[in-house]
PDB file of C-alpha atoms in Angstrom:
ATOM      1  CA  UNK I   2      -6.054 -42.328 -10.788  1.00 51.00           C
ATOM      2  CA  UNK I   3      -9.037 -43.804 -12.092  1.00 57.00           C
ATOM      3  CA  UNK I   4     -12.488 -42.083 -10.814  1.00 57.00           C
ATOM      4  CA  UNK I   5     -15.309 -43.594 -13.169  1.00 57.00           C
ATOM      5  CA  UNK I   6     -16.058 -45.809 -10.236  1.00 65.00           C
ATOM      6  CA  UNK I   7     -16.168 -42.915  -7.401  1.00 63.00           C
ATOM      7  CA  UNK I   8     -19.539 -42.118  -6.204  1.00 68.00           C
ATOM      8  CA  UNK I   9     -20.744 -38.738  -7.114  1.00 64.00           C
ATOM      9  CA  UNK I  10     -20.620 -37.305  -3.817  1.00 68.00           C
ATOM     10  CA  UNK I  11     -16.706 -38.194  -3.726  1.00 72.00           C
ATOM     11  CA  UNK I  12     -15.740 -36.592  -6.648  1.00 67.00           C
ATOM     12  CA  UNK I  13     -17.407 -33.698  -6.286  1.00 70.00           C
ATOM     13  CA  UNK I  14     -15.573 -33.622  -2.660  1.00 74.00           C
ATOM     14  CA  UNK I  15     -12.194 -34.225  -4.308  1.00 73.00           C
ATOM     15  CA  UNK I  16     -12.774 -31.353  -7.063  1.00 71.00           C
ATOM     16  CA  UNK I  17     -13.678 -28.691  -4.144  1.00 76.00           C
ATOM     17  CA  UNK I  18     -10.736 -30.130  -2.554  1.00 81.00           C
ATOM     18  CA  UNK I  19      -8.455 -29.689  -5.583  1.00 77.00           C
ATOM     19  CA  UNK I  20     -10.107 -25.663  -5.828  1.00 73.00           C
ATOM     20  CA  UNK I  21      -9.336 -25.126  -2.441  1.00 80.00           C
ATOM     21  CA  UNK I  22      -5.650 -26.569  -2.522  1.00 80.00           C
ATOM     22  CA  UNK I  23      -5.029 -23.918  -5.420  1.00 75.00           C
ATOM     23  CA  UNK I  24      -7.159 -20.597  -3.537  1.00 77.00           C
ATOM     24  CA  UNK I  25      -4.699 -21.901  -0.491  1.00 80.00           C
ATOM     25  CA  UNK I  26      -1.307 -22.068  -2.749  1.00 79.00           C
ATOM     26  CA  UNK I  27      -2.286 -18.465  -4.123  1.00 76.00           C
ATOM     27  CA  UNK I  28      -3.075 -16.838  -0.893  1.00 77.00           C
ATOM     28  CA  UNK I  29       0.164 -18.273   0.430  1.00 79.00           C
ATOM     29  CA  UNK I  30       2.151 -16.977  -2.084  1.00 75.00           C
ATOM     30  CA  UNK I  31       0.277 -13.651  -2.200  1.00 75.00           C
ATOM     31  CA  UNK I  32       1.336 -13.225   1.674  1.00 75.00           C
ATOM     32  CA  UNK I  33       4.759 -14.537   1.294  1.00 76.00           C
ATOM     33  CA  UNK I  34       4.982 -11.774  -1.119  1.00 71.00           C
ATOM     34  CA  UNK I  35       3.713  -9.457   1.210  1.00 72.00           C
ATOM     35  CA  UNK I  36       5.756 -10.018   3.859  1.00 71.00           C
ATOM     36  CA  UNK I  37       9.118  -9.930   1.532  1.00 71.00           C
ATOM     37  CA  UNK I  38       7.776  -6.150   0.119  1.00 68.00           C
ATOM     38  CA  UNK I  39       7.156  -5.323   4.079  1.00 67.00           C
ATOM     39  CA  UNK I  40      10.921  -6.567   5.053  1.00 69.00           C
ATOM     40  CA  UNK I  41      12.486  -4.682   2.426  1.00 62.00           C
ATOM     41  CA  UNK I  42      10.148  -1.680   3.372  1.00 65.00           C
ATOM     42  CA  UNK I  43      11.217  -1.363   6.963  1.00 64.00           C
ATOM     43  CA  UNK I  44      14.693  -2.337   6.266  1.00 61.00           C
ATOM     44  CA  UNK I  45      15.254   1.154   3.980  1.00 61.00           C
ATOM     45  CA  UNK I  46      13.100   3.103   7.021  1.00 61.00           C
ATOM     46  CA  UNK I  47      14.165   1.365  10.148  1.00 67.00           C
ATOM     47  CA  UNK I  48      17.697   0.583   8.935  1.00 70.00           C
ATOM     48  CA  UNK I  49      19.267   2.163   5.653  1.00 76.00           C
ATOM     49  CA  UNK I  50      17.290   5.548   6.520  1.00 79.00           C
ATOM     50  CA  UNK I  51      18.371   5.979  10.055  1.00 82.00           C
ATOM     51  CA  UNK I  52      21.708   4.799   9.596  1.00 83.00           C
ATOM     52  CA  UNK I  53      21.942   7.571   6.803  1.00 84.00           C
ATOM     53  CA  UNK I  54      20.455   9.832   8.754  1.00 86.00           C
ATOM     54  CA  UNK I  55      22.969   9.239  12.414  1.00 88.00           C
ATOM     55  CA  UNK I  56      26.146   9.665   9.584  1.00 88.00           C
ATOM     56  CA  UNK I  57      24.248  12.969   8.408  1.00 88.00           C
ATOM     57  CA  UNK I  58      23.762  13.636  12.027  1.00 91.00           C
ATOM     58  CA  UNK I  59      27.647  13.222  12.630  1.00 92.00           C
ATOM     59  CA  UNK I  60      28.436  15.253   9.625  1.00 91.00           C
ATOM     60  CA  UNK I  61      26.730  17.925  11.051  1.00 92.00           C
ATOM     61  CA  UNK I  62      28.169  17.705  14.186  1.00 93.00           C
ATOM     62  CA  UNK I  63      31.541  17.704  13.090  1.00 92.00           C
ATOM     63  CA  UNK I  64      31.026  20.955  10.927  1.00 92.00           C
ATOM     64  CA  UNK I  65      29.927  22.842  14.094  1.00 93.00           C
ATOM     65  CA  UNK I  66      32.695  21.538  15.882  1.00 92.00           C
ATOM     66  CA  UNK I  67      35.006  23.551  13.518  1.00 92.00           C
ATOM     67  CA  UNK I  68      33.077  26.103  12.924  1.00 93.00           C
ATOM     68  CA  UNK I  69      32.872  26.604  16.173  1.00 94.00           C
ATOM     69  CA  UNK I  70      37.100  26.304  16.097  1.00 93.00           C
ATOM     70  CA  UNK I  71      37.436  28.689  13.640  1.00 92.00           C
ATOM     71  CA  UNK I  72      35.249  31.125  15.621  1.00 93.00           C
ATOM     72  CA  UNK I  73      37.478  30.691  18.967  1.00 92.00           C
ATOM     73  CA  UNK I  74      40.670  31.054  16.427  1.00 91.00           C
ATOM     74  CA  UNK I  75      39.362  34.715  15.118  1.00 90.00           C
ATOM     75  CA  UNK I  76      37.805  36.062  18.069  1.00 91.00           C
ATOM     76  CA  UNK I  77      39.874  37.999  20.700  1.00 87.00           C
ATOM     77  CA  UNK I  78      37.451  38.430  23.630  1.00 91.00           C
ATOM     78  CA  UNK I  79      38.192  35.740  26.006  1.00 91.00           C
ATOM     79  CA  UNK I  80      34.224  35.578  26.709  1.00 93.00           C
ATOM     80  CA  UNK I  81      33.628  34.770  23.247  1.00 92.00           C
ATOM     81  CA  UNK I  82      36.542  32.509  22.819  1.00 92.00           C
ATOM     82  CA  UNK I  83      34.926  30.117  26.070  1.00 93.00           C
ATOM     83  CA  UNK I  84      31.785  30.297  24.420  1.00 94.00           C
ATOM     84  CA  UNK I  85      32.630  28.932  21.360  1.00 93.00           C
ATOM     85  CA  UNK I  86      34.496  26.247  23.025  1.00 93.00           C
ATOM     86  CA  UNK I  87      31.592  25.349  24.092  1.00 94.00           C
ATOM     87  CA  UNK I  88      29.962  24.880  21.785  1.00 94.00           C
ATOM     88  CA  UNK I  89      32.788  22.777  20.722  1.00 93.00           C
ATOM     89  CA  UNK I  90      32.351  20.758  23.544  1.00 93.00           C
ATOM     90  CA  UNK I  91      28.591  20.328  22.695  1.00 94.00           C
ATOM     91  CA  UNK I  92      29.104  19.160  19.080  1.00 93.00           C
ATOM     92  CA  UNK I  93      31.614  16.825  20.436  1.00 93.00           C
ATOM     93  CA  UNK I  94      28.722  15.144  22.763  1.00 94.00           C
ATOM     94  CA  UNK I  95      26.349  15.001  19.870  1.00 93.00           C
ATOM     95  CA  UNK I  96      29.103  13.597  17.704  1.00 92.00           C
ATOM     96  CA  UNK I  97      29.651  10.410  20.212  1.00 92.00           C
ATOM     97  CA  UNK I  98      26.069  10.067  20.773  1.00 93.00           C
ATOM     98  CA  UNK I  99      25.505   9.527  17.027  1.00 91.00           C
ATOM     99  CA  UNK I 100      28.362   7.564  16.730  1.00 91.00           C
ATOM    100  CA  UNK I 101      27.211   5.121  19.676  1.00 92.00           C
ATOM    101  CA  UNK I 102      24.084   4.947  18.364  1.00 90.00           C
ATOM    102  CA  UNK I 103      25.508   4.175  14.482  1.00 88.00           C
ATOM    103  CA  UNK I 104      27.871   1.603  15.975  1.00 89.00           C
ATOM    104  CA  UNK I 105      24.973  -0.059  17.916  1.00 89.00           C
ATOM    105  CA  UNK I 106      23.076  -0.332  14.308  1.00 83.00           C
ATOM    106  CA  UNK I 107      25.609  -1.810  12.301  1.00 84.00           C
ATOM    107  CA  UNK I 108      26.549  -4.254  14.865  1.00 84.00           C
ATOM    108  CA  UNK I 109      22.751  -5.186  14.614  1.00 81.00           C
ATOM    109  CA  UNK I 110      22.466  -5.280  11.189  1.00 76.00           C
ATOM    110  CA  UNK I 111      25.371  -7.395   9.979  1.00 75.00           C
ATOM    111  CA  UNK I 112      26.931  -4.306   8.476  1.00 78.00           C
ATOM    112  CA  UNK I 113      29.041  -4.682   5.093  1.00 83.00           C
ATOM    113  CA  UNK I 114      32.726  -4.622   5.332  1.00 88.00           C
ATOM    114  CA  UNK I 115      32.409  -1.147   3.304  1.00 89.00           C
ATOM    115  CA  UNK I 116      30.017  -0.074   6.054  1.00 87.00           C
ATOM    116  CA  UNK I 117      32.687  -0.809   8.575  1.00 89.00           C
ATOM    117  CA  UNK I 118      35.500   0.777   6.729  1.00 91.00           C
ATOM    118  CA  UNK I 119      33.966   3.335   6.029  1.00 91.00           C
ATOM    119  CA  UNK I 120      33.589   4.256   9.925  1.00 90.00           C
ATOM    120  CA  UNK I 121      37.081   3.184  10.958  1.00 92.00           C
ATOM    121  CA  UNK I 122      38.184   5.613   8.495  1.00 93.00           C
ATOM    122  CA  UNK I 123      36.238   8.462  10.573  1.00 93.00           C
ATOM    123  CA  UNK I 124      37.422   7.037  13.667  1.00 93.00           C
ATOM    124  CA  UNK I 125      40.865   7.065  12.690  1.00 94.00           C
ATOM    125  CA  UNK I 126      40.573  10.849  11.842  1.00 94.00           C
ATOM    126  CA  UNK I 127      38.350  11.480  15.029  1.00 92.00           C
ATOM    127  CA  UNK I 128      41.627   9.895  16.669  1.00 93.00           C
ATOM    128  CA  UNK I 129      44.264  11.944  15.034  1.00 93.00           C
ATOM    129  CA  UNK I 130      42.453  15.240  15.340  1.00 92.00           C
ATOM    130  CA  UNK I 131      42.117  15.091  19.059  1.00 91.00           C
ATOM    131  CA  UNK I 132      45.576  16.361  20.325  1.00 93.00           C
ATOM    132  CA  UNK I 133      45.704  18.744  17.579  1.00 93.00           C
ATOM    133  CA  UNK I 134      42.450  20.443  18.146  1.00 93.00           C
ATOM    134  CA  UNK I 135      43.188  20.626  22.036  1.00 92.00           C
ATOM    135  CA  UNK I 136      46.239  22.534  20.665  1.00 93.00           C
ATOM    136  CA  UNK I 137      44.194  25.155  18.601  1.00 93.00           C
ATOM    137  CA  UNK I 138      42.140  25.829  21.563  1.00 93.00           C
ATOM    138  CA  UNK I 139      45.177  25.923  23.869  1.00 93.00           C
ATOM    139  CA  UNK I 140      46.716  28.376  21.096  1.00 92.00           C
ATOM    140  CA  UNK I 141      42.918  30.247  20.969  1.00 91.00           C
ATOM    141  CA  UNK I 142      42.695  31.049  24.661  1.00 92.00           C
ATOM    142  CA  UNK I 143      46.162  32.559  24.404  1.00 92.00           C
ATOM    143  CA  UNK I 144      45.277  34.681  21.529  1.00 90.00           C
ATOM    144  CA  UNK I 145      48.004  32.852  19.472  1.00 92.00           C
ATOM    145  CA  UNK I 146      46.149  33.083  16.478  1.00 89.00           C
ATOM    146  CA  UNK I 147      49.016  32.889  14.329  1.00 91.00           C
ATOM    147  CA  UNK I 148      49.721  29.877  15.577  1.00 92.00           C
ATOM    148  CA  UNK I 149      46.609  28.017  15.521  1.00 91.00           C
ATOM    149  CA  UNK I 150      45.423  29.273  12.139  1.00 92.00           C
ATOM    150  CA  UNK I 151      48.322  27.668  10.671  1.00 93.00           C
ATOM    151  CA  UNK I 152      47.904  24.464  12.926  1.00 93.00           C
ATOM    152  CA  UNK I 153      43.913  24.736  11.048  1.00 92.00           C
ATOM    153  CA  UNK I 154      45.504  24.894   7.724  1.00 92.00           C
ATOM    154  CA  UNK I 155      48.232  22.737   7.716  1.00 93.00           C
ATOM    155  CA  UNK I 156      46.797  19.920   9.878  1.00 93.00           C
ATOM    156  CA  UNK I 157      43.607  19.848  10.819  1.00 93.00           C
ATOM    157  CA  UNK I 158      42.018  20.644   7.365  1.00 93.00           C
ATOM    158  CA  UNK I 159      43.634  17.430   5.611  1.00 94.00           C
ATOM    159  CA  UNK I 160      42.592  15.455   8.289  1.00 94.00           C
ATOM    160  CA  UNK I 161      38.955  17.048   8.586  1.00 93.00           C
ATOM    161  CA  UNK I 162      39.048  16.379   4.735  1.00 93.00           C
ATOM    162  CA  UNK I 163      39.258  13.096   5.376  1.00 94.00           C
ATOM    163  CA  UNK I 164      36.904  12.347   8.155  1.00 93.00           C
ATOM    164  CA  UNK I 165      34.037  14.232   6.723  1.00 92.00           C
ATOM    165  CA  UNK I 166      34.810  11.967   3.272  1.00 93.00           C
ATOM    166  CA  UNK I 167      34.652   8.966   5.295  1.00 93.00           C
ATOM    167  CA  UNK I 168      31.082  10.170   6.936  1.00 92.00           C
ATOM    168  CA  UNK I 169      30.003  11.598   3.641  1.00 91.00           C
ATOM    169  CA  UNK I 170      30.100   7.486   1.904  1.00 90.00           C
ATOM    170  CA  UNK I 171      29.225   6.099   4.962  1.00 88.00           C
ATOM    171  CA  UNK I 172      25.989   7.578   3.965  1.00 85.00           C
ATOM    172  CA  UNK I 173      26.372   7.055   0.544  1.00 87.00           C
ATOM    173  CA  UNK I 174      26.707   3.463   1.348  1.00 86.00           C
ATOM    174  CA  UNK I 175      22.733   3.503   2.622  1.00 81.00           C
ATOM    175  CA  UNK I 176      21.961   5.135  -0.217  1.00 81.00           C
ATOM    176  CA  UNK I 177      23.088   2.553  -2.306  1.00 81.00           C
ATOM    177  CA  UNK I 178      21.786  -0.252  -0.218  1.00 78.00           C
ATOM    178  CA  UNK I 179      18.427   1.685   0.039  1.00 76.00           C
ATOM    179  CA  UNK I 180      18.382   1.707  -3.960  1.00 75.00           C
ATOM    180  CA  UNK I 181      19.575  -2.148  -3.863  1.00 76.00           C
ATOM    181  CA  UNK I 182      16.305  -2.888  -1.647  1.00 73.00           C
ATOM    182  CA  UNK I 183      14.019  -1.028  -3.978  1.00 73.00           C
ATOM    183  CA  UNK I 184      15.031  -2.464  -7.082  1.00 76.00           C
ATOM    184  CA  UNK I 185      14.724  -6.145  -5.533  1.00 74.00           C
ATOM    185  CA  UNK I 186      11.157  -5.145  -4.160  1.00 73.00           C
ATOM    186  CA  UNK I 187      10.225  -4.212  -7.501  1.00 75.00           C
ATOM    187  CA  UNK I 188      11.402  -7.027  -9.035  1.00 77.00           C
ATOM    188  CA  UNK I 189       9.717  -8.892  -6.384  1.00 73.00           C
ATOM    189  CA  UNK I 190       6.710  -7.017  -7.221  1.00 74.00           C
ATOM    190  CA  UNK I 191       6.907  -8.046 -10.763  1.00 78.00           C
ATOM    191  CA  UNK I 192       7.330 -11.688 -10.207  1.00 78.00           C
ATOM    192  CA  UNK I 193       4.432 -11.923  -7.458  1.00 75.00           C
ATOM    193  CA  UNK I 194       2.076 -10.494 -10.648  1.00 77.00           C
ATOM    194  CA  UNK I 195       3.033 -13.096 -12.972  1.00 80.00           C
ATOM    195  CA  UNK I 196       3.213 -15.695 -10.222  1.00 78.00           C
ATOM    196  CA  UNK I 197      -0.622 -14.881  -8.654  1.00 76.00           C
ATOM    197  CA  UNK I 198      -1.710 -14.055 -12.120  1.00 79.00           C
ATOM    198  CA  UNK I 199      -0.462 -17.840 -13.236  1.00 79.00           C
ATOM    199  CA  UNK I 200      -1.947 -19.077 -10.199  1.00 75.00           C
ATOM    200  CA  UNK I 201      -5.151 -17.533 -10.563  1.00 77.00           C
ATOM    201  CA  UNK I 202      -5.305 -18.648 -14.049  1.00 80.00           C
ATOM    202  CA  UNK I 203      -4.687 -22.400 -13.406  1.00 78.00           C
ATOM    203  CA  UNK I 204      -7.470 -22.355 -10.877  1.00 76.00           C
ATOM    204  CA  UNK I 205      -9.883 -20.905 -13.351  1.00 78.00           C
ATOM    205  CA  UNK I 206      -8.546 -23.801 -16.237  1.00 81.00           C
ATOM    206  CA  UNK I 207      -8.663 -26.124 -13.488  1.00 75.00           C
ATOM    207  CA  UNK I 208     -11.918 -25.175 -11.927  1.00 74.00           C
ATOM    208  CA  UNK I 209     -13.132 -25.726 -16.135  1.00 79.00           C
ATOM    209  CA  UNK I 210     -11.722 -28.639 -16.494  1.00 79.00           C
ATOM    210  CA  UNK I 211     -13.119 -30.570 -13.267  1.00 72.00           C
ATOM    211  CA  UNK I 212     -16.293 -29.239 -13.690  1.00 74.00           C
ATOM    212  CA  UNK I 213     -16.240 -31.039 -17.533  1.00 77.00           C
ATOM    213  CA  UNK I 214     -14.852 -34.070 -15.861  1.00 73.00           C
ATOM    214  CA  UNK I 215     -17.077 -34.502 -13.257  1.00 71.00           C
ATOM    215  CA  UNK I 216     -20.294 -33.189 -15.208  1.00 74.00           C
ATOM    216  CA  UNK I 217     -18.885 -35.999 -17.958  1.00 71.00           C
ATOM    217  CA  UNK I 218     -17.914 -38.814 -15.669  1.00 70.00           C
ATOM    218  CA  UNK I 219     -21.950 -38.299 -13.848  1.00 68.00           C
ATOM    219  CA  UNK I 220     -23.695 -37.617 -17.973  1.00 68.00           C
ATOM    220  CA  UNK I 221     -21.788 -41.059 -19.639  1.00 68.00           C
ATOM    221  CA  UNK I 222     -23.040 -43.523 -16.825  1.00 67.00           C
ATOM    222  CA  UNK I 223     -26.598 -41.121 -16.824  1.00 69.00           C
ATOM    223  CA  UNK I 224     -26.670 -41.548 -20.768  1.00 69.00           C
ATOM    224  CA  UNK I 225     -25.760 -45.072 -20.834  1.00 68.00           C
ATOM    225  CA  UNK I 226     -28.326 -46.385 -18.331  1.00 66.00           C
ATOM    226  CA  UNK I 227     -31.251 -44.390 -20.305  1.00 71.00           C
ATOM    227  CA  UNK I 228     -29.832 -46.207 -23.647  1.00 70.00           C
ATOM    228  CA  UNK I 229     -30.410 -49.022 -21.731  1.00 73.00           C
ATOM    229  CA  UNK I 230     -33.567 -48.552 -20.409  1.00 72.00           C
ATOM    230  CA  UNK I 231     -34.930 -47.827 -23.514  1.00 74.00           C
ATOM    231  CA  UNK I 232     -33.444 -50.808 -25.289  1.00 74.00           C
ATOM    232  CA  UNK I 233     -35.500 -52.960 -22.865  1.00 67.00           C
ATOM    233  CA  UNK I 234     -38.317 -51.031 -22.966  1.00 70.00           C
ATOM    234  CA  UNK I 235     -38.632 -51.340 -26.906  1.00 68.00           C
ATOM    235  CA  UNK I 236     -37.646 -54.939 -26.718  1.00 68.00           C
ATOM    236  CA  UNK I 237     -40.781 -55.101 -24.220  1.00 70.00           C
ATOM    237  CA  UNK I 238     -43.045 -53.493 -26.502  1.00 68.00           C
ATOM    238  CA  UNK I 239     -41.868 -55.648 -29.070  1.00 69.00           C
ATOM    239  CA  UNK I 240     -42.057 -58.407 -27.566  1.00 63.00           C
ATOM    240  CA  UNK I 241     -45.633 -58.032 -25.952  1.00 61.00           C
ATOM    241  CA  UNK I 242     -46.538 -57.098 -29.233  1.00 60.00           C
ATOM    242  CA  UNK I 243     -45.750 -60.250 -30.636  1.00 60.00           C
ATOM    243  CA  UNK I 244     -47.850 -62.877 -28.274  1.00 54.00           C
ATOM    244  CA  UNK I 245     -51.227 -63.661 -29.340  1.00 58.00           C
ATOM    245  CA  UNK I 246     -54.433 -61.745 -28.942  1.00 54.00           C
ATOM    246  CA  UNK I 247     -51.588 -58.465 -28.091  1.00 50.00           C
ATOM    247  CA  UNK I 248     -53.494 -55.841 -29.764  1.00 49.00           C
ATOM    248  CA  UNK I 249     -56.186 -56.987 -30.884  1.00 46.00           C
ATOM    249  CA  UNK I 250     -59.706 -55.579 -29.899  1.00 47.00           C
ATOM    250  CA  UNK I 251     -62.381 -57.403 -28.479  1.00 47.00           C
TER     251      UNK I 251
END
């Protein structure tokens, strides 16, 4: 695009426009980069975190529930043995609260398949320790503790092994995933640098550069029509010089 025959006041608009095209592009990018850092940071605390911290919750609740078991098992008062069931009865209501709630999340969150495995895998064992553990308490309350210890052992411990194995990657899982986030928001960090840094750096060559064009493009025309001017006024000079009586005195 040829601009040697743009008035002054044009090009100077089109250079501010050109500055302000490139402040935009950076700010945009700047915020884009914002927002990405601010996505990743409330998927780790709103997402990864909590959903670490309902499995945690469910771990928990699960080693009071057989705590609690064991308790009922060894005791031989039958007051003690109904209080500890229930408190088995109250870890089992905080265990399917945080297990609504952690379902509710991953179904929100597009879980992973591992995600989803990995809580089948405790459902399954929620599952198969249900009859059994009505057993134990059955055997408990009749002071059967023969009986129910060996159910404990036999049983319920693989089974227990198993669930709390399945919790304990469930929350490795948003561990990983947490780390996953952090490294791409560092990267993402990294790149925005070099990115606004680039940016910033083109508008300052570009800002140079107009500002030699323009001051050029408004000097050549300047210098050319003082060469001019002063060609014609020599060739005045000369010229009045040269007619008769032209400085001569009186």
């Amino acid at each position: 695009m040829k601009t040697a025959h743009l008035r002054i006041g044009t090009k100077l608009a089109l250079a501010f426009t050109i500055q302000i095209a490139l402040l935009a592009a950076t700010a945009a990018y700047g915020l884009n980069r914002m927002d990405l850092m601010q996505a990743n940071l409330d998927e780790i605390t709103r997402v990864n975190q909590r959903e670490a911290a309902l499995a945690s919750a469910m771990q928990m609740a699960l080693a009071e529930r057989m705590v609690a078991l064991r308790n009922a098992v060894l005791l031989s008062k039958d007051n003690d043995i109904s209080a500890e069931i229930r408190q088995i009865d109250l870890a089992d209501k905080a265990y399917s609260t945080e297990q609504a709630a952690l379902k509710n999340m991953l179904a929100e969150s597009s879980a992973s398949e591992d995600e989803l495995q990995a809580l089948r895998d405790a459902d399954n064992a929620a599952s198969a320790s249900e009859t059994l553990i009505e057993d134990i308490i059955s055997a408990a309350q009749q002071h059967a503790s023969s009986k129910a210890t060996t159910l404990i052992v036999t049983q319920l411990a693989p089974i227990q092994a198993r669930w709390n194995a399945a919790l304990s990657r469930l929350a490795q899982i948003q561990t990983q995933q947490n780390e996953m986030v952090v490294a791409a928001s560092k990267e993402a960090a990294t790149h925005a640098r070099l990115m606004l840094g680039a940016l910033a750096g083109l508008s300052v060559l570009g800002g140079i550069l107009l500002a030699w064009a323009i001051t050029r493009s408004i000097a050549r025309p300047i210098s050319v029509l003082l060469g001019s001017v002063m060609s014609d006024a020599a060739r005045w000079r000369s010229e009045d010089a040269s007619l008769p009586g032209k400085g001569l005195g009186p």
